[in-house]
Amino acid sequence: MSTRIADNNSLAAAFEAFNAHSEGLREAYGALQSRVDSLGSALKASQAARERQTQERDRVAARLAQLLEALPQAVIVIDQSGVIVDANVNAMHWFERSLIGLQWRSIELALYGSDGFSNTDVVLNRQRTISGCLSMLTDDSRMIVFTDVTDVRANQAQVERQERLTLLGEMAARVAHQIRTPLTAAMLHATNPNIARHSQQHVVARLQDIDAMVDDMLRFARGTPPAEERTDSVSLLQEVIDVVDDTLPEHIELVASFDDQCFGLQVNRVALVGALQNLVINAAQHCDDNGRIVLRHGLDAQGNVLLQVEDNGCGVEPAARERLFEPFFTTRSAGTGLGLAVVRSVARAHQGDVHYEATESGSIFSIRLPLVVTESKGISPAGDASQFAISANASSASPWAEVCHG
């Protein structure tokens, strides 16, 4: 009897424990269900937020795509491997081809040559002048934005031409009396019935002075046409020697100091020879009876070509150096003040410049021009106008060899 009571008690205790454990499980399940409901609500809220972010991102992307297409520039995106992965409508239109998937390097070589991309102007398809700006993106890809500067450059040229034409009135007033003086002298000698050979030479010299004045006026008024001819520094300087050698006074020695290197140039040959001729004549006018003029070529520190005219003359006074290349500024009573202005105009029309340097024995005028490194349009940038020192390796192939003329 006692055993049965004990068994009933054990069974009752087991049921009680089971009930207690079941109650704990129900409470745990309820808590878990509450947690699941809470997580489900949070997940729905997160999904809704993500959907809103996705919609906003898509909206922003669509807006950016619209803005990209609406830009007046041409935009090209290049990935890390150099493949064009995106381009807007203008890029397709300007380059006249589908760009996506092409290697950027092939286009870069055609535009800039072997030196690669630079921010210099290039001519696209012989009709559009463009200038590019490179930006690095966060994933190491690159974006290049090309701007059409055709009209800007044309307007700049037109403004410069208008400025030159505006100066024609002042030019005519200043040059008129200078032309009248040699013309009067020439007429007096020409009407002399007993004209001698010396007088004939005097007439010719005065007429040549007039011709030089008029030539400077015309060059300054019309500016310089764009560069069209491929040449090199040696042949260019040799042509200058051929042109001016016979016109220099007998007391002036003209020396050509060339090494055996030739530096490629893309220039308007007539205009540049005329500019160098002006520098030689200017040097001769500032030399005494033992005048010596040296023509040199070389490279500056940035790899640009230097064409130099050095003389042992009296030089330019420090007070006049800042105005040396201004139109109509001259230190000579018989000068027009246009010779050096023409030189600067020609140099800048070729994306270069001209620089004056005083030396212990005279002066050096240096015309700096971009070096043409390939048959394509690739050139070295002009760089800082203040850098005109000839690099040491410009003459490394052989020592300077001097050939005297005159």
PDB file of N, CA, C and O in Angstrom, residues 1-9:
ATOM      1  N   MET A   1       0.834  -1.200   0.000  1.00  0.00           N
ATOM      2  CA  MET A   1       0.000   0.000   0.000  1.00  0.00           C
ATOM      3  C   MET A   1       0.866   1.246   0.000  1.00  0.00           C
ATOM      4  O   MET A   1       0.636   2.203  -0.703  1.00  0.00           O
ATOM      5  N   SER A   2       1.871   1.185   0.858  1.00  0.00           N
ATOM      6  CA  SER A   2       2.789   2.334   0.945  1.00  0.00           C
ATOM      7  C   SER A   2       3.554   2.536  -0.357  1.00  0.00           C
ATOM      8  O   SER A   2       3.884   3.665  -0.738  1.00  0.00           O
ATOM      9  N   THR A   3       3.841   1.407  -1.041  1.00  0.00           N
ATOM     10  CA  THR A   3       4.567   1.515  -2.325  1.00  0.00           C
ATOM     11  C   THR A   3       3.725   2.218  -3.367  1.00  0.00           C
ATOM     12  O   THR A   3       4.210   3.050  -4.140  1.00  0.00           O
ATOM     13  N   ARG A   4       2.439   1.908  -3.425  1.00  0.00           N
ATOM     14  CA  ARG A   4       1.552   2.539  -4.406  1.00  0.00           C
ATOM     15  C   ARG A   4       1.447   4.036  -4.126  1.00  0.00           C
ATOM     16  O   ARG A   4       1.426   4.831  -5.057  1.00  0.00           O
ATOM     17  N   ILE A   5       1.367   4.380  -2.853  1.00  0.00           N
ATOM     18  CA  ILE A   5       1.287   5.820  -2.497  1.00  0.00           C
ATOM     19  C   ILE A   5       2.542   6.545  -2.969  1.00  0.00           C
ATOM     20  O   ILE A   5       2.493   7.640  -3.508  1.00  0.00           O
ATOM     21  N   ALA A   6       3.683   5.872  -2.790  1.00  0.00           N
ATOM     22  CA  ALA A   6       4.958   6.502  -3.207  1.00  0.00           C
ATOM     23  C   ALA A   6       5.013   6.690  -4.705  1.00  0.00           C
ATOM     24  O   ALA A   6       5.469   7.725  -5.224  1.00  0.00           O
ATOM     25  N   ASP A   7       4.495   5.685  -5.414  1.00  0.00           N
ATOM     26  CA  ASP A   7       4.491   5.808  -6.880  1.00  0.00           C
ATOM     27  C   ASP A   7       3.572   6.938  -7.331  1.00  0.00           C
ATOM     28  O   ASP A   7       3.895   7.694  -8.255  1.00  0.00           O
ATOM     29  N   ASN A   8       2.418   7.034  -6.659  1.00  0.00           N
ATOM     30  CA  ASN A   8       1.504   8.136  -7.031  1.00  0.00           C
ATOM     31  C   ASN A   8       2.131   9.491  -6.764  1.00  0.00           C
ATOM     32  O   ASN A   8       1.967  10.449  -7.533  1.00  0.00           O
ATOM     33  N   ASN A   9       2.842   9.553  -5.655  1.00  0.00           N
ATOM     34  CA  ASN A   9       3.510  10.830  -5.340  1.00  0.00           C
ATOM     35  C   ASN A   9       4.580  11.176  -6.389  1.00  0.00           C
ATOM     36  O   ASN A   9       4.746  12.328  -6.814  1.00  0.00           O
TER      37      ASN A   9
END
